[in-house]
Coordinates of C-alpha atoms in Angstrom, one line a residue:
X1 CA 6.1 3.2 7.2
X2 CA 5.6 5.5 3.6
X3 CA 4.0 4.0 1.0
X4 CA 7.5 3.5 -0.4
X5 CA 8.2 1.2 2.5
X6 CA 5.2 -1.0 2.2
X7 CA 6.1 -1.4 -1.3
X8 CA 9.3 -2.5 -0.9
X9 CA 7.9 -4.9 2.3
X10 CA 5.6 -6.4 0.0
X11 CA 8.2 -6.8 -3.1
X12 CA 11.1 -7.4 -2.3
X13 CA 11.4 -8.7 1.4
X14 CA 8.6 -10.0 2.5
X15 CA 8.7 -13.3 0.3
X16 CA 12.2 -13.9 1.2
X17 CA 12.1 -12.5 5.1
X18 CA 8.7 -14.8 5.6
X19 CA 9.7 -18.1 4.1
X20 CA 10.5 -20.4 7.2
X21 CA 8.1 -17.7 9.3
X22 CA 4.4 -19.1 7.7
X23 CA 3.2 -22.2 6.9
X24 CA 3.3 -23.0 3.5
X25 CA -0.6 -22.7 2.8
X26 CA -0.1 -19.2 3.9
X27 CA 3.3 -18.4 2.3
X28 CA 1.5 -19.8 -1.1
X29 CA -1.5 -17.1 -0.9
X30 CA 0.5 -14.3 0.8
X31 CA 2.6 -15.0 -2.9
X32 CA -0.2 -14.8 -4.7
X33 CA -0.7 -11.0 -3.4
X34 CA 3.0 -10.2 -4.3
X35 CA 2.9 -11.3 -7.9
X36 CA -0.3 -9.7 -8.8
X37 CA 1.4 -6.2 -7.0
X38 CA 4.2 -6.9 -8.8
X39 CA 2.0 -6.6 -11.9
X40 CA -0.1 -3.4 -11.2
X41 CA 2.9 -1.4 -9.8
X42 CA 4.5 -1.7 -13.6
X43 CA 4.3 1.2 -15.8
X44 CA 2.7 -0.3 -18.3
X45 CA 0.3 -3.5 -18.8
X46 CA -0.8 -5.7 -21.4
X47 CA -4.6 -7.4 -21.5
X48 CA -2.6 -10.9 -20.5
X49 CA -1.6 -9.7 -17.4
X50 CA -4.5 -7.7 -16.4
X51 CA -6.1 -11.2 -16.8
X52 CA -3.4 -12.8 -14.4
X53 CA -3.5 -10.4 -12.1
X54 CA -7.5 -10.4 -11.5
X55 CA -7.2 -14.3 -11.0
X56 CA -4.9 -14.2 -8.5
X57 CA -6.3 -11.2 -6.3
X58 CA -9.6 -14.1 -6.8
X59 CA -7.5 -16.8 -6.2
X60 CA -5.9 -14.6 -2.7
X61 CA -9.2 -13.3 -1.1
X62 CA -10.8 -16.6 -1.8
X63 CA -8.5 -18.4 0.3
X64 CA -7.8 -15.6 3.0
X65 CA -11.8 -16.1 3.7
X66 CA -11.1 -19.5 3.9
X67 CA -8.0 -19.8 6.0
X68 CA -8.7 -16.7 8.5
X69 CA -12.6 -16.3 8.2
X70 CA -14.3 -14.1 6.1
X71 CA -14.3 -11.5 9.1
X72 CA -11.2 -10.9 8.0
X73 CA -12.3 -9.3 4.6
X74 CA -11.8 -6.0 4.2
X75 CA -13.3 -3.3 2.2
X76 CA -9.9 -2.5 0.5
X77 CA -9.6 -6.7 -0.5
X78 CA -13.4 -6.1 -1.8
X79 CA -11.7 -3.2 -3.6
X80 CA -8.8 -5.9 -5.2
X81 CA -11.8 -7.7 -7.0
X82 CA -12.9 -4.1 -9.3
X83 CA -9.3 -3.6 -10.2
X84 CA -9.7 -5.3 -13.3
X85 CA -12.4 -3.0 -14.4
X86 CA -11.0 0.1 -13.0
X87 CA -7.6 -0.3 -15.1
X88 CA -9.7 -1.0 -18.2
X89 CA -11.3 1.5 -17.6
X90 CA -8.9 4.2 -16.8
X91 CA -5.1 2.1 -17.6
X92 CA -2.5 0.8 -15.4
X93 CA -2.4 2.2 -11.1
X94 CA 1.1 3.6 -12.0
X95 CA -0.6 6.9 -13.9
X96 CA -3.9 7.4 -11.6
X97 CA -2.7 6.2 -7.9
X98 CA -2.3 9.0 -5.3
X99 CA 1.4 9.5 -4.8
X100 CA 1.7 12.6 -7.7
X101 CA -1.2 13.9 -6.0
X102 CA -0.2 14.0 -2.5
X103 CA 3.2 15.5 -4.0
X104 CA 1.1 18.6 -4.5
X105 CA 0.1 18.8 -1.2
X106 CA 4.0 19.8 -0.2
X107 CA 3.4 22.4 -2.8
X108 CA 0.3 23.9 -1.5
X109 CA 2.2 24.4 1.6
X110 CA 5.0 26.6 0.3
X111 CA 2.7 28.3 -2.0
X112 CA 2.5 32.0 -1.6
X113 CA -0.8 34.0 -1.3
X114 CA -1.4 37.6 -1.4
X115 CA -3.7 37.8 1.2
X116 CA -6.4 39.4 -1.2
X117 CA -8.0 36.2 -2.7
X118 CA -8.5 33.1 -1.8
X119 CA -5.7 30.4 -1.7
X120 CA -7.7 28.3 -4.1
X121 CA -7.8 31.1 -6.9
X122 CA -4.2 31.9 -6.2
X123 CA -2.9 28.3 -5.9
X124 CA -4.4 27.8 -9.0
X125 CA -3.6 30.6 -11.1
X126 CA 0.4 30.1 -10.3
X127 CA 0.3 26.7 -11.3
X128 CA -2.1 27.3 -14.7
X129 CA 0.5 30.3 -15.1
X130 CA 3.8 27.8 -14.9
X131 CA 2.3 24.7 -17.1
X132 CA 0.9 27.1 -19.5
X133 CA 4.2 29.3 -20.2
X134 CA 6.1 26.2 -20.9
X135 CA 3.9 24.7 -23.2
X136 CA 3.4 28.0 -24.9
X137 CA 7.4 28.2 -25.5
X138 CA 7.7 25.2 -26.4
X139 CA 5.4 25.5 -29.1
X140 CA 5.0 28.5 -30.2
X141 CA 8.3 30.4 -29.3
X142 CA 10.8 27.3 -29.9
X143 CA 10.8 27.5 -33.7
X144 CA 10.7 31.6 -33.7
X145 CA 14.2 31.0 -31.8
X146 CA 15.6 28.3 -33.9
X147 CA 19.7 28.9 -34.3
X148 CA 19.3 31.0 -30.9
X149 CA 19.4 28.5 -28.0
X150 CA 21.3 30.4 -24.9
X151 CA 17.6 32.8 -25.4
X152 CA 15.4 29.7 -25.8
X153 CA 17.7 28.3 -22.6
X154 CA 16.7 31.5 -20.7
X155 CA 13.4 31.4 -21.2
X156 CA 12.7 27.3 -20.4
X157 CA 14.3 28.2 -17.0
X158 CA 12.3 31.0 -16.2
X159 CA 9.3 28.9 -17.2
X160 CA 10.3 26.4 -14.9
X161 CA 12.6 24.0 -16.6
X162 CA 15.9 24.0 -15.7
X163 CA 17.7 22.0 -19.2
X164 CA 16.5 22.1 -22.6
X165 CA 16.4 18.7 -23.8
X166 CA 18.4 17.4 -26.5
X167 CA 16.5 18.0 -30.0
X168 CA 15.3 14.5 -30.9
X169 CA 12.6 13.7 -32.9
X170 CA 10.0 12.9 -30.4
X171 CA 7.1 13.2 -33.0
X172 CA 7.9 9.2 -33.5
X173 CA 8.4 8.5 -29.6
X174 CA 5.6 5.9 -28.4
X175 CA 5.3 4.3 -25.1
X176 CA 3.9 1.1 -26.6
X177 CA 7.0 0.7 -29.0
X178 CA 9.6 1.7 -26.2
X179 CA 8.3 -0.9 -23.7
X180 CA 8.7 -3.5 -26.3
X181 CA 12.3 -2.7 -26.6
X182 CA 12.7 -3.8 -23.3
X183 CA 11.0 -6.9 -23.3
X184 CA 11.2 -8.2 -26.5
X185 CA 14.9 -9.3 -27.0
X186 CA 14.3 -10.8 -30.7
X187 CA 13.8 -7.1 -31.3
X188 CA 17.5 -5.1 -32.3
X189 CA 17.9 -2.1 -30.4
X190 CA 20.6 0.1 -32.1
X191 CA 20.8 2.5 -29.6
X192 CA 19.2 6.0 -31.5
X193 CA 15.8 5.1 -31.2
X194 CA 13.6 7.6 -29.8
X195 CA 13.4 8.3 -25.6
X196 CA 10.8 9.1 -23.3
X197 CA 11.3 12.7 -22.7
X198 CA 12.4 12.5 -19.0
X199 CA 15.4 10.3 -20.4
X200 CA 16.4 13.0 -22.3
X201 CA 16.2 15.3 -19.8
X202 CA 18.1 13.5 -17.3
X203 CA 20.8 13.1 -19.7
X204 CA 22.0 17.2 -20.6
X205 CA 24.7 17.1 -18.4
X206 CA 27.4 15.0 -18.5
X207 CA 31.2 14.9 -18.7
X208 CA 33.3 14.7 -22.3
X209 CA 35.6 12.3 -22.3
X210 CA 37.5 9.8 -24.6
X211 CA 37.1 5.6 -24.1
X212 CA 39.9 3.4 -23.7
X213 CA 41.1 1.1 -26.4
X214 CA 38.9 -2.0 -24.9
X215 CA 35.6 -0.1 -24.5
X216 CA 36.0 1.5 -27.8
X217 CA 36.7 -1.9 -29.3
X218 CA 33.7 -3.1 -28.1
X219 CA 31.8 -0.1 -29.3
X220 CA 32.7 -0.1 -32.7
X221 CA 31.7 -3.9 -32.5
X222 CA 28.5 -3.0 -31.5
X223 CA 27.9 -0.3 -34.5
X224 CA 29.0 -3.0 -37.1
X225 CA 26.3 -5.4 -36.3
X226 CA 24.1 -2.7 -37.1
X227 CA 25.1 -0.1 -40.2
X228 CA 27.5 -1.1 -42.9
X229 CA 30.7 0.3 -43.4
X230 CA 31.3 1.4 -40.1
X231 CA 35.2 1.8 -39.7
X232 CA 37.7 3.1 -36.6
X233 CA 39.5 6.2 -36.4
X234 CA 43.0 4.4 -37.7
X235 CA 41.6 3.6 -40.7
X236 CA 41.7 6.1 -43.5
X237 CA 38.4 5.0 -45.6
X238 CA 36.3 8.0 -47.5
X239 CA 33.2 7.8 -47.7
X240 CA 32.2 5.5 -45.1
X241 CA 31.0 5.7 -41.1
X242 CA 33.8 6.7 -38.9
X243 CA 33.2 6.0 -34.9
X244 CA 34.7 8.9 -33.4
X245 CA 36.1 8.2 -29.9
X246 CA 34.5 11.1 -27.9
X247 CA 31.0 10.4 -25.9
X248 CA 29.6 12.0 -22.8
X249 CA 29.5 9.9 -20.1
X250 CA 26.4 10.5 -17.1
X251 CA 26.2 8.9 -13.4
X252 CA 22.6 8.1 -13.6
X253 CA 19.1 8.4 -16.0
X254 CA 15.7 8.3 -15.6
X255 CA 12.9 6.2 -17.1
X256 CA 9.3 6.6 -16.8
X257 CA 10.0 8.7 -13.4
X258 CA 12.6 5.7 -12.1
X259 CA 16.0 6.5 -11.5
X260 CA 19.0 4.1 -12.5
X261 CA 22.4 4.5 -10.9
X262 CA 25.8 3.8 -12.0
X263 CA 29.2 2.5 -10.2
X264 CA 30.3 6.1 -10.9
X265 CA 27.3 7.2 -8.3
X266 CA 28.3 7.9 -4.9
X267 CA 26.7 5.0 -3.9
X268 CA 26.1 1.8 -6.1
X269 CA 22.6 1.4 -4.6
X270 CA 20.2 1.4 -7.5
X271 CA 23.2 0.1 -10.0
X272 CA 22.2 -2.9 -10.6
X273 CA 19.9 -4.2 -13.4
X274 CA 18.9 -6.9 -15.7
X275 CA 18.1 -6.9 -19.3
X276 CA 16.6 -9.6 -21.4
X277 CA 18.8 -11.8 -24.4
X278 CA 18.2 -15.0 -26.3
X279 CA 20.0 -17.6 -25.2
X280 CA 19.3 -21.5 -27.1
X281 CA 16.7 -20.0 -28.5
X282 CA 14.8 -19.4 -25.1
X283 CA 14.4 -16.0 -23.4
X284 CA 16.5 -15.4 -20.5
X285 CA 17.1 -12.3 -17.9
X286 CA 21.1 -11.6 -17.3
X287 CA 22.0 -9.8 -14.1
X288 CA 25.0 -6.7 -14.1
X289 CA 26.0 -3.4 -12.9
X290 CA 26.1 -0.3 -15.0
X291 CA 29.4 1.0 -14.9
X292 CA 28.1 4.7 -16.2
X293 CA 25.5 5.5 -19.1
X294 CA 26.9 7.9 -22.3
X295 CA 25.8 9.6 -25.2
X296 CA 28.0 8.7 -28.5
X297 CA 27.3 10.6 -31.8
X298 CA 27.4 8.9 -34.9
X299 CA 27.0 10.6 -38.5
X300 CA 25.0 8.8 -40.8
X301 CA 24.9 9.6 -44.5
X302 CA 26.1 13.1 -43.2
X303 CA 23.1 12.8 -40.3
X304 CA 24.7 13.4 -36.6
X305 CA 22.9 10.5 -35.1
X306 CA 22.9 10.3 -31.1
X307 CA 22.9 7.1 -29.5
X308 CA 22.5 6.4 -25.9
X309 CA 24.2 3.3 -23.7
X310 CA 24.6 1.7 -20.4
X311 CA 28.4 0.1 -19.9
X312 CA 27.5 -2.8 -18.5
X313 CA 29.6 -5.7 -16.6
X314 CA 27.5 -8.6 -16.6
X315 CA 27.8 -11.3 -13.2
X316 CA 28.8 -15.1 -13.5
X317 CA 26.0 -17.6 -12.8
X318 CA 26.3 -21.2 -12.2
X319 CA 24.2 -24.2 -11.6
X320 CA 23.0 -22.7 -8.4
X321 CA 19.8 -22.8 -6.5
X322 CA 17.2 -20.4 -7.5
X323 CA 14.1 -19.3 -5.6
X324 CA 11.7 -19.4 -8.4
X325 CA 9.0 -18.4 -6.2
X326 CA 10.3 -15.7 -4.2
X327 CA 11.3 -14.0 -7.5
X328 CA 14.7 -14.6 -6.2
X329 CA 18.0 -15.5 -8.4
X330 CA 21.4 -16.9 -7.2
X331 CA 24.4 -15.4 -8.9
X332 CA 28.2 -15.0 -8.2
X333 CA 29.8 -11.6 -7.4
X334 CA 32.5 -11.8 -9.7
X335 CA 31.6 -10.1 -13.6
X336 CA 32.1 -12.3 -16.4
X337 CA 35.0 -10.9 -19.4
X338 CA 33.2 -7.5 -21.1
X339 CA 32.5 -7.8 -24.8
X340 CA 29.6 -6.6 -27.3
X341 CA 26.8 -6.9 -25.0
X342 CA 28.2 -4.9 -22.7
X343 CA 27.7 -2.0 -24.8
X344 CA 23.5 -1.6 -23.8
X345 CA 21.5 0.2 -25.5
X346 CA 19.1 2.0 -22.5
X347 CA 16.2 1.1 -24.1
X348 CA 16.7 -2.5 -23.5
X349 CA 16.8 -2.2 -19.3
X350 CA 14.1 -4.2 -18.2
X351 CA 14.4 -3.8 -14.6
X352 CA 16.1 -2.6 -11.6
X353 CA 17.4 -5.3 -9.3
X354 CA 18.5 -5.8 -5.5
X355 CA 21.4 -7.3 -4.4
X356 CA 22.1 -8.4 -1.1
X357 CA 24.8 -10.8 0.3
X358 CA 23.8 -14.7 0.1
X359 CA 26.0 -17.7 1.4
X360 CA 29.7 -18.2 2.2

């Protein structure tokens, strides 16, 4: 198994696959394991959870001595109890953990040497060569090409990027901010705020097209909760915001290196996601499938404004059993009626989620 693998094992299955298998004093620490990883594999982490996390790893190896004997203590579970140090020290698993760096060694192997130096020297001189001539253009050359972008387009792929990202101003982009889009739903996302530049860069090429009367509808809706005098392209009003009904629709984005599929996708695996609303005043995760993601341009006291969505079809949900502790969630496969909230703005997916097939 990859590392992938035991990921997913230890996420997603095992909880579900070992329920009836253990006895419940086991199932109950074994859990304890699975929500701190689901913690530390995050992207990002606040001092709250660093605090949850540490107490169960305690609360886990604790009770592992106790049920198996503490011969089966391992130097890696000695390892789980300077986690919380190590991710003060040096912030969350996701940006120091080997995966990136075993990436290289595929690299190394297709690397080309000259047979005059050593493969060190000449490993590291392409790759100081590459980062640095991208950095340099982007820059330093960028604004010496500004109005000339098929050069500037040139030049990024010969530097080793293959699209130049749409022109946003990612001097206000901050991680901190653009996590709290997605978990904070008493925060309104209009949809332009700035993206992490990966997003961006995931999101060059699409395909032009023009929405039907619902989905437009439903747009336009969306744009009037947040800017006044927004107005549809049958209405004659000068001097206020028309919503133009051309966007450019994409299969699939990424975020903070994850990928997020679309029913337009060749396969629907990775399609599915939740997002968080306020509901009775209490915070509540909704389950749907992203029809497709788009770009939709709106001008703005005479400002072309770019705003980026996922279509989204929400499910049905009942009075149904939920497994609470196996960070499992019954829902019915059958989408409620589309309206306002399924125009999402991207910055408010809070998680990818897996569906399987569950009773009659």
């Amino acid at each position: 198994m990859t590392a992938t693998d035991w990921k997913a094992w230890c996420l997603v299955y095992s909880p579900f696959v070992l329920k009836n298998e253990l006895p419940p004093a086991h199932l109950n620490n074994w859990m304890k394991f699975v929500d701190a990883c689901s913690i530390l594999s995050k992207t990002s982490i606040i001092y709250e959870e660093i605090d949850d996390t540490d107490r169960l790893l305690k609360e886990f190896v604790g009770r592992c001595s106790s049920l198996y004997g503490p011969e089966c203590i391992t130097p890696n579970m000695h390892l789980h109890l300077h986690l919380r140090k190590t991710i003060e020290d040096f912030s969350t698993i996701y940006t120091y953990w080997l995966f990136s760096f075993e990436r290289y060694n595929g690299f190394m192997k297709d690397a080309e040497t000259n047979q005059k130096d050593s493969f060190e020297l000449t490993f590291m001189k392409r790759f100081i060569e590459k980062t640095g001539a991208l950095d340099f253009i982007r820059t330093r050359i960028s604004s010496c090409l500004a109005g000339r972008p098929q050069e500037l387009e040139v030049l990024l792929k010969i530097a080793g990027q293959s699209h130049t990202p749409y022109q946003q101003n990612q001097a206000q982009y901050n991680p901190l901010i653009f996590n709290q889009l997605s978990s904070d739903p008493t925060i309104d996302v209009i949809g332009s705020e700035p993206l992490p530049a990966d997003t961006l860069l995931s999101m060059t090429e699409g395909q032009k097209t023009r929405f039907n009367e619902q989905s437009y509808e439903l747009l336009l809706q969306h744009y009037q909760q947040h800017y006044d005098g927004v107005y549809s392209i049958l209405q004659q009003t000068p001097g206020r915001i028309c919503c133009y009904n051309e966007v450019e629709k994409f299969r699939s984005i990424e975020i903070f290196g994850q990928q997020y599929w679309s029913a337009l996708s060749k396969s629907i695996r990775g399609s599915h996601i939740q997002a968080l609303f306020l509901q009775h005043g209490d915070v509540v995760a909704w389950t749907g499938q992203v029809q497709y993601y788009f770009r939709h341009v709106l001008v703005v006291d005479r400002v072309p404004k770019q705003h980026y969505f996922a279509y989204v079809r929400w499910y049905h949900t009942e009075a149904g059993q939920r497994f609470e502790q196996e960070g499992l969630e019954e829902w019915r496969n059958r989408f409620m009626i589309d309206d306002r909230h399924s125009i999402l703005p991207v910055h408010c997916i809070s998680s990818q989620v897996a569906i399987v097939a569950y009773g009659p």
